């Protein structure tokens, strides 16, 4: 269903009832504004899928109305989908200097450079688009140059917070613009769209400064090499690692492509400060005393091909973790990654490393970039919205955020907990949710975008669980008799040499099925294949309680 073009509308194509692939849309009449375009990494059930991005069917159908893609910050769940949608949509992208640097890396990697208009903005920028004006305000987060967005429309002001927390002592001195937020609230906010990631956690988010002091302490106590794994995009944390390395007279090496890319962008654009000669190549690590080296690497989320995972399994060519080395995980596992992270930690202990891991309250090595309950309540209090739409969180987080909103004065009936694709229309100051637009997941598999669907994934799941059995039979074109076969090939089902009797019976059953059909004068291939699948499938399940994928191949000569 189309959006009411006479109303002010908001909906999400990603980022609601999930943490990842954020994409939100604000539309007033024939002006469409897209906020963020993220990707989400698949879980183990999506076999072979590399990335999940939002379904952009609605945007493709209304491409001529899209005025801008506004990116609030440079995390993967906010920029990861950009190169894929740029293949289908031509949209100018507005973002801060650092965020644009990360977007440019992706655009160049996908060979889309020169085709996309990139416009630099900051917290003082004001954009004019016909009936809608857009302004910005600074927020604190775990990456530099983060913005909240205000859409000034004839219906009223819509505020999107971006990802935020209130850190009064940020490590990078990029302070949240609380005074400007208060001014926006004084002007009147028709609807506040606010992130909900930590809506279940009480109190205020701890300051990044806490991490710096704990890193200093760990560096001073370490005897061997130090390995630190964190998000490559967490430039504030990387700067703290640099400061600790300076204090303990250690050189710094980088492992992992994303870490190298982000550090290069951050240094080039002035967001990361490092003394001349401090950064060394990984090949130089073994040439220095162990107490003079620190290695910053990717893999804090247990990614199997990332640097930390390969180090933990002893498969990294240039560097080895020895007993007595210190490994610091300066990040908390994202929900769903706990098992992979635990496996890496176990492997590190088996190597004899001293491992510092766990939540920020345990080790002091990580604090969240997302606001806790008191942060969220402060944002609501500053903005004083008439309507409230919690986003960027799973269902329970959205419901907790609604309770927080009610506690600071937002009417219960004025909070909309929606799903991706559900549209909130505001017309003449009254908000309603009665419509839907297409929304869902688009799967990226290698070079293919959207060409792998539920049927292919179902087949992959079946292959992964019970394997496959291929039956090849050759039939004469003239008299329709079997010339050769059946021949049976199995993969991932049973070991052929140990299952001779089982496979002989399968071949006998296939031959009988084909002969029975021919005696009934049935020669259509699709009918033969269906009957072979049915008879062989029933027999194999009775014998093995397994359901392999059965692929009959009929050759006619």
CSV table of N, CA, C and O in Angstrom, one decimal, residues 30-96:
chain,number,residue,atom,x,y,z
A,30,UNK,N,5.6,14.6,-1.7
A,30,UNK,CA,6.4,13.9,-2.6
A,30,UNK,C,7.9,14.0,-2.4
A,30,UNK,O,8.8,13.9,-3.3
A,31,UNK,N,8.3,14.3,-1.1
A,31,UNK,CA,9.7,14.3,-0.7
A,31,UNK,C,10.0,13.2,0.2
A,31,UNK,O,9.4,13.1,1.3
A,32,UNK,N,10.9,12.3,-0.2
A,32,UNK,CA,11.3,11.2,0.6
A,32,UNK,C,12.8,11.3,1.1
A,32,UNK,O,13.7,11.7,0.3
A,33,UNK,N,13.0,11.1,2.4
A,33,UNK,CA,14.3,11.1,3.0
A,33,UNK,C,14.6,9.8,3.6
A,33,UNK,O,13.8,9.3,4.5
A,34,UNK,N,15.7,9.2,3.3
A,34,UNK,CA,16.2,7.9,3.8
A,34,UNK,C,17.2,8.2,4.9
A,34,UNK,O,18.2,9.0,4.6
A,35,UNK,N,17.1,7.6,6.0
A,35,UNK,CA,18.1,7.7,7.1
A,35,UNK,C,18.8,6.4,7.3
A,35,UNK,O,18.2,5.4,7.6
A,36,UNK,N,20.1,6.4,7.0
A,36,UNK,CA,20.9,5.2,7.2
A,36,UNK,C,20.6,4.1,6.2
A,36,UNK,O,19.5,4.0,5.7
A,37,UNK,N,21.6,3.3,6.0
A,37,UNK,CA,21.4,2.1,5.1
A,37,UNK,C,22.4,1.0,5.5
A,37,UNK,O,23.5,1.0,5.0
A,38,UNK,N,22.0,0.2,6.5
A,38,UNK,CA,22.9,-0.7,7.1
A,38,UNK,C,22.8,-2.1,6.6
A,38,UNK,O,21.9,-2.5,5.9
A,39,UNK,N,23.8,-2.9,7.0
A,39,UNK,CA,23.8,-4.3,6.8
A,39,UNK,C,23.8,-5.1,8.1
A,39,UNK,O,24.1,-4.5,9.1
A,40,UNK,N,23.4,-6.3,8.0
A,40,UNK,CA,23.3,-7.2,9.2
A,40,UNK,C,24.0,-8.5,8.9
A,40,UNK,O,23.7,-9.1,7.8
A,41,UNK,N,24.9,-9.0,9.7
A,41,UNK,CA,25.5,-10.3,9.5
A,41,UNK,C,24.6,-11.4,9.8
A,41,UNK,O,23.8,-11.4,10.8
A,42,UNK,N,24.6,-12.5,9.0
A,42,UNK,CA,23.6,-13.5,9.2
A,42,UNK,C,24.0,-14.4,10.3
A,42,UNK,O,25.1,-14.5,10.7
A,43,UNK,N,23.0,-15.2,10.9
A,43,UNK,CA,23.3,-16.2,11.9
A,43,UNK,C,23.6,-17.5,11.1
A,43,UNK,O,23.5,-17.6,9.9
A,44,UNK,N,23.9,-18.5,11.9
A,44,UNK,CA,24.3,-19.8,11.3
A,44,UNK,C,23.2,-20.5,10.5
A,44,UNK,O,23.5,-21.4,9.8
A,45,UNK,N,22.0,-20.1,10.7
A,45,UNK,CA,20.9,-20.7,9.9
A,45,UNK,C,20.8,-20.3,8.5
A,45,UNK,O,20.2,-21.0,7.6
A,46,UNK,N,21.4,-19.1,8.1
A,46,UNK,CA,21.4,-18.6,6.8
A,46,UNK,C,22.7,-19.1,6.1
A,46,UNK,O,23.6,-18.3,5.9
A,47,UNK,N,22.7,-20.3,5.6
A,47,UNK,CA,23.9,-20.9,5.1
A,47,UNK,C,24.4,-20.2,3.8
A,47,UNK,O,23.6,-20.1,2.9
A,48,UNK,N,25.6,-19.8,3.8
A,48,UNK,CA,26.2,-19.2,2.6
A,48,UNK,C,25.9,-17.7,2.4
A,48,UNK,O,26.5,-17.1,1.5
A,49,UNK,N,25.1,-17.2,3.2
A,49,UNK,CA,24.7,-15.8,3.1
A,49,UNK,C,25.8,-14.9,3.7
A,49,UNK,O,26.3,-15.2,4.8
A,50,UNK,N,26.2,-13.9,3.0
A,50,UNK,CA,27.3,-13.0,3.4
A,50,UNK,C,26.8,-11.8,4.2
A,50,UNK,O,27.4,-11.3,5.2
A,51,UNK,N,25.6,-11.3,3.8
A,51,UNK,CA,25.1,-10.0,4.4
A,51,UNK,C,23.6,-10.0,4.2
A,51,UNK,O,23.1,-10.5,3.2
A,52,UNK,N,22.9,-9.3,5.2
A,52,UNK,CA,21.5,-9.1,5.0
A,52,UNK,C,21.3,-7.6,4.9
A,52,UNK,O,21.8,-6.8,5.8
A,53,UNK,N,20.6,-7.1,3.9
A,53,UNK,CA,20.3,-5.7,3.7
A,53,UNK,C,18.8,-5.5,3.6
A,53,UNK,O,18.1,-6.5,3.4
A,54,UNK,N,18.3,-4.3,3.8
A,54,UNK,CA,16.8,-4.1,3.7
A,54,UNK,C,16.3,-4.3,2.3
A,54,UNK,O,17.0,-4.1,1.3
A,55,UNK,N,15.0,-4.6,2.3
A,55,UNK,CA,14.2,-4.7,1.0
A,55,UNK,C,13.9,-3.3,0.6
A,55,UNK,O,13.3,-2.5,1.4
A,56,UNK,N,14.3,-2.8,-0.6
A,56,UNK,CA,14.1,-1.4,-1.0
A,56,UNK,C,13.1,-1.3,-2.1
A,56,UNK,O,13.1,-0.4,-2.9
A,57,UNK,N,12.1,-2.2,-2.1
A,57,UNK,CA,11.1,-2.2,-3.2
A,57,UNK,C,10.4,-0.9,-3.2
A,57,UNK,O,10.2,-0.3,-4.3
A,58,UNK,N,10.0,-0.4,-2.1
A,58,UNK,CA,9.2,0.9,-2.0
A,58,UNK,C,10.1,2.0,-2.6
A,58,UNK,O,9.6,2.9,-3.3
A,59,UNK,N,11.4,2.1,-2.2
A,59,UNK,CA,12.3,3.1,-2.7
A,59,UNK,C,12.5,3.0,-4.2
A,59,UNK,O,12.5,4.1,-4.9
A,60,UNK,N,12.6,1.8,-4.7
A,60,UNK,CA,12.7,1.7,-6.2
A,60,UNK,C,11.5,2.2,-6.9
A,60,UNK,O,11.6,2.8,-8.0
A,61,UNK,N,10.3,1.9,-6.3
A,61,UNK,CA,9.1,2.3,-7.0
A,61,UNK,C,8.9,3.9,-6.9
A,61,UNK,O,8.1,4.4,-7.7
A,62,UNK,N,9.6,4.5,-6.0
A,62,UNK,CA,9.4,6.0,-5.8
A,62,UNK,C,10.8,6.7,-5.9
A,62,UNK,O,11.0,7.7,-5.2
A,63,UNK,N,11.7,6.2,-6.7
A,63,UNK,CA,13.0,6.7,-6.8
A,63,UNK,C,13.1,8.2,-7.1
A,63,UNK,O,13.9,9.0,-6.6
A,64,UNK,N,12.1,8.7,-8.0
A,64,UNK,CA,12.2,10.1,-8.4
A,64,UNK,C,11.8,11.0,-7.2
A,64,UNK,O,12.0,12.3,-7.3
A,65,UNK,N,11.3,10.5,-6.1
A,65,UNK,CA,10.9,11.4,-5.0
A,65,UNK,C,12.0,11.4,-3.9
A,65,UNK,O,11.9,12.2,-3.0
A,66,UNK,N,13.0,10.6,-4.0
A,66,UNK,CA,14.0,10.5,-2.9
A,66,UNK,C,14.9,11.7,-3.1
A,66,UNK,O,15.6,12.0,-4.1
A,67,UNK,N,15.0,12.5,-2.0
A,67,UNK,CA,15.8,13.7,-2.0
A,67,UNK,C,17.2,13.5,-1.4
A,67,UNK,O,18.2,14.1,-1.8
A,68,UNK,N,17.4,12.5,-0.5
A,68,UNK,CA,18.7,12.4,0.2
A,68,UNK,C,18.7,11.1,1.0
A,68,UNK,O,17.7,10.6,1.5
A,69,UNK,N,19.9,10.5,1.1
A,69,UNK,CA,20.2,9.5,2.1
A,69,UNK,C,21.1,10.2,3.1
A,69,UNK,O,22.2,10.6,2.8
A,70,UNK,N,20.6,10.3,4.3
A,70,UNK,CA,21.3,11.0,5.4
A,70,UNK,C,21.8,9.9,6.3
A,70,UNK,O,21.1,9.1,6.8
A,71,UNK,N,23.1,9.9,6.5
A,71,UNK,CA,23.8,8.8,7.3
A,71,UNK,C,24.2,9.4,8.7
A,71,UNK,O,24.9,10.4,8.7
A,72,UNK,N,23.7,8.9,9.8
A,72,UNK,CA,23.9,9.4,11.1
A,72,UNK,C,25.3,9.2,11.6
A,72,UNK,O,25.9,10.0,12.3
A,73,UNK,N,25.9,8.0,11.3
A,73,UNK,CA,27.3,7.7,11.7
A,73,UNK,C,27.8,6.5,10.9
A,73,UNK,O,27.0,5.9,10.1
A,74,UNK,N,29.0,6.1,11.1
A,74,UNK,CA,29.7,5.1,10.2
A,74,UNK,C,29.8,3.7,10.7
A,74,UNK,O,30.6,3.0,10.1
A,75,UNK,N,28.9,3.2,11.6
A,75,UNK,CA,28.9,1.8,11.9
A,75,UNK,C,28.3,1.0,10.8
A,75,UNK,O,27.5,1.4,10.1
A,76,UNK,N,28.8,-0.3,10.8
A,76,UNK,CA,28.4,-1.2,9.7
A,76,UNK,C,26.8,-1.3,9.6
A,76,UNK,O,26.3,-1.5,8.5
A,77,UNK,N,26.2,-1.4,10.8
A,77,UNK,CA,24.7,-1.5,10.7
A,77,UNK,C,24.0,-0.3,10.3
A,77,UNK,O,22.8,-0.2,10.2
A,78,UNK,N,24.8,0.7,9.9
A,78,UNK,CA,24.2,2.0,9.4
A,78,UNK,C,24.7,2.3,8.0
A,78,UNK,O,24.1,3.2,7.3
A,79,UNK,N,25.8,1.7,7.6
A,79,UNK,CA,26.4,2.1,6.2
A,79,UNK,C,26.6,0.8,5.4
A,79,UNK,O,26.9,0.9,4.2
A,80,UNK,N,26.5,-0.4,6.0
A,80,UNK,CA,26.9,-1.6,5.3
A,80,UNK,C,26.1,-1.9,4.0
A,80,UNK,O,26.7,-2.6,3.1
A,81,UNK,N,24.9,-1.5,3.9
A,81,UNK,CA,24.1,-1.8,2.7
A,81,UNK,C,24.2,-0.7,1.6
A,81,UNK,O,23.7,-1.0,0.5
A,82,UNK,N,25.0,0.4,1.8
A,82,UNK,CA,25.0,1.4,0.9
A,82,UNK,C,25.5,1.0,-0.5
A,82,UNK,O,24.9,1.3,-1.5
A,83,UNK,N,26.6,0.3,-0.6
A,83,UNK,CA,27.1,-0.1,-2.0
A,83,UNK,C,26.1,-0.9,-2.7
A,83,UNK,O,26.1,-0.9,-4.0
A,84,UNK,N,25.3,-1.7,-2.0
A,84,UNK,CA,24.4,-2.6,-2.7
A,84,UNK,C,23.1,-1.8,-3.2
A,84,UNK,O,22.6,-2.1,-4.3
A,85,UNK,N,22.6,-0.9,-2.4
A,85,UNK,CA,21.5,-0.1,-2.9
A,85,UNK,C,21.9,0.9,-4.0
A,85,UNK,O,21.0,1.3,-4.8
A,86,UNK,N,23.1,1.3,-4.0
A,86,UNK,CA,23.6,2.3,-5.0
A,86,UNK,C,23.6,1.6,-6.4
A,86,UNK,O,23.6,2.4,-7.4
A,87,UNK,N,23.6,0.3,-6.5
A,87,UNK,CA,23.5,-0.3,-7.8
A,87,UNK,C,22.1,-0.2,-8.4
A,87,UNK,O,21.9,-0.3,-9.6
A,88,UNK,N,21.1,0.1,-7.5
A,88,UNK,CA,19.7,0.2,-8.0
A,88,UNK,C,19.2,1.6,-7.9
A,88,UNK,O,18.2,2.0,-8.6
A,89,UNK,N,19.7,2.4,-7.0
A,89,UNK,CA,19.2,3.8,-6.7
A,89,UNK,C,20.3,4.8,-6.9
A,89,UNK,O,21.4,4.6,-6.5
A,90,UNK,N,20.0,5.9,-7.5
A,90,UNK,CA,20.9,7.0,-7.6
A,90,UNK,C,20.5,8.1,-6.6
A,90,UNK,O,19.5,8.8,-6.8
A,91,UNK,N,21.2,8.1,-5.4
A,91,UNK,CA,20.8,9.0,-4.3
A,91,UNK,C,22.0,9.8,-3.8
A,91,UNK,O,23.1,9.2,-3.6
A,92,UNK,N,21.9,11.1,-3.6
A,92,UNK,CA,22.9,11.9,-3.0
A,92,UNK,C,23.1,11.5,-1.5
A,92,UNK,O,22.0,11.3,-0.8
A,93,UNK,N,24.3,11.3,-1.0
A,93,UNK,CA,24.5,10.9,0.4
A,93,UNK,C,25.1,12.0,1.2
A,93,UNK,O,26.1,12.7,0.8
A,94,UNK,N,24.4,12.3,2.3
A,94,UNK,CA,24.9,13.4,3.2
A,94,UNK,C,25.4,12.7,4.5
A,94,UNK,O,24.7,12.0,5.1
A,95,UNK,N,26.6,13.1,4.9
A,95,UNK,CA,27.2,12.5,6.1
A,95,UNK,C,28.4,13.4,6.5
A,95,UNK,O,28.9,14.2,5.7
A,96,UNK,N,28.9,13.1,7.7
A,96,UNK,CA,30.0,13.9,8.2
A,96,UNK,C,31.3,13.4,7.6
A,96,UNK,O,31.4,12.4,6.9
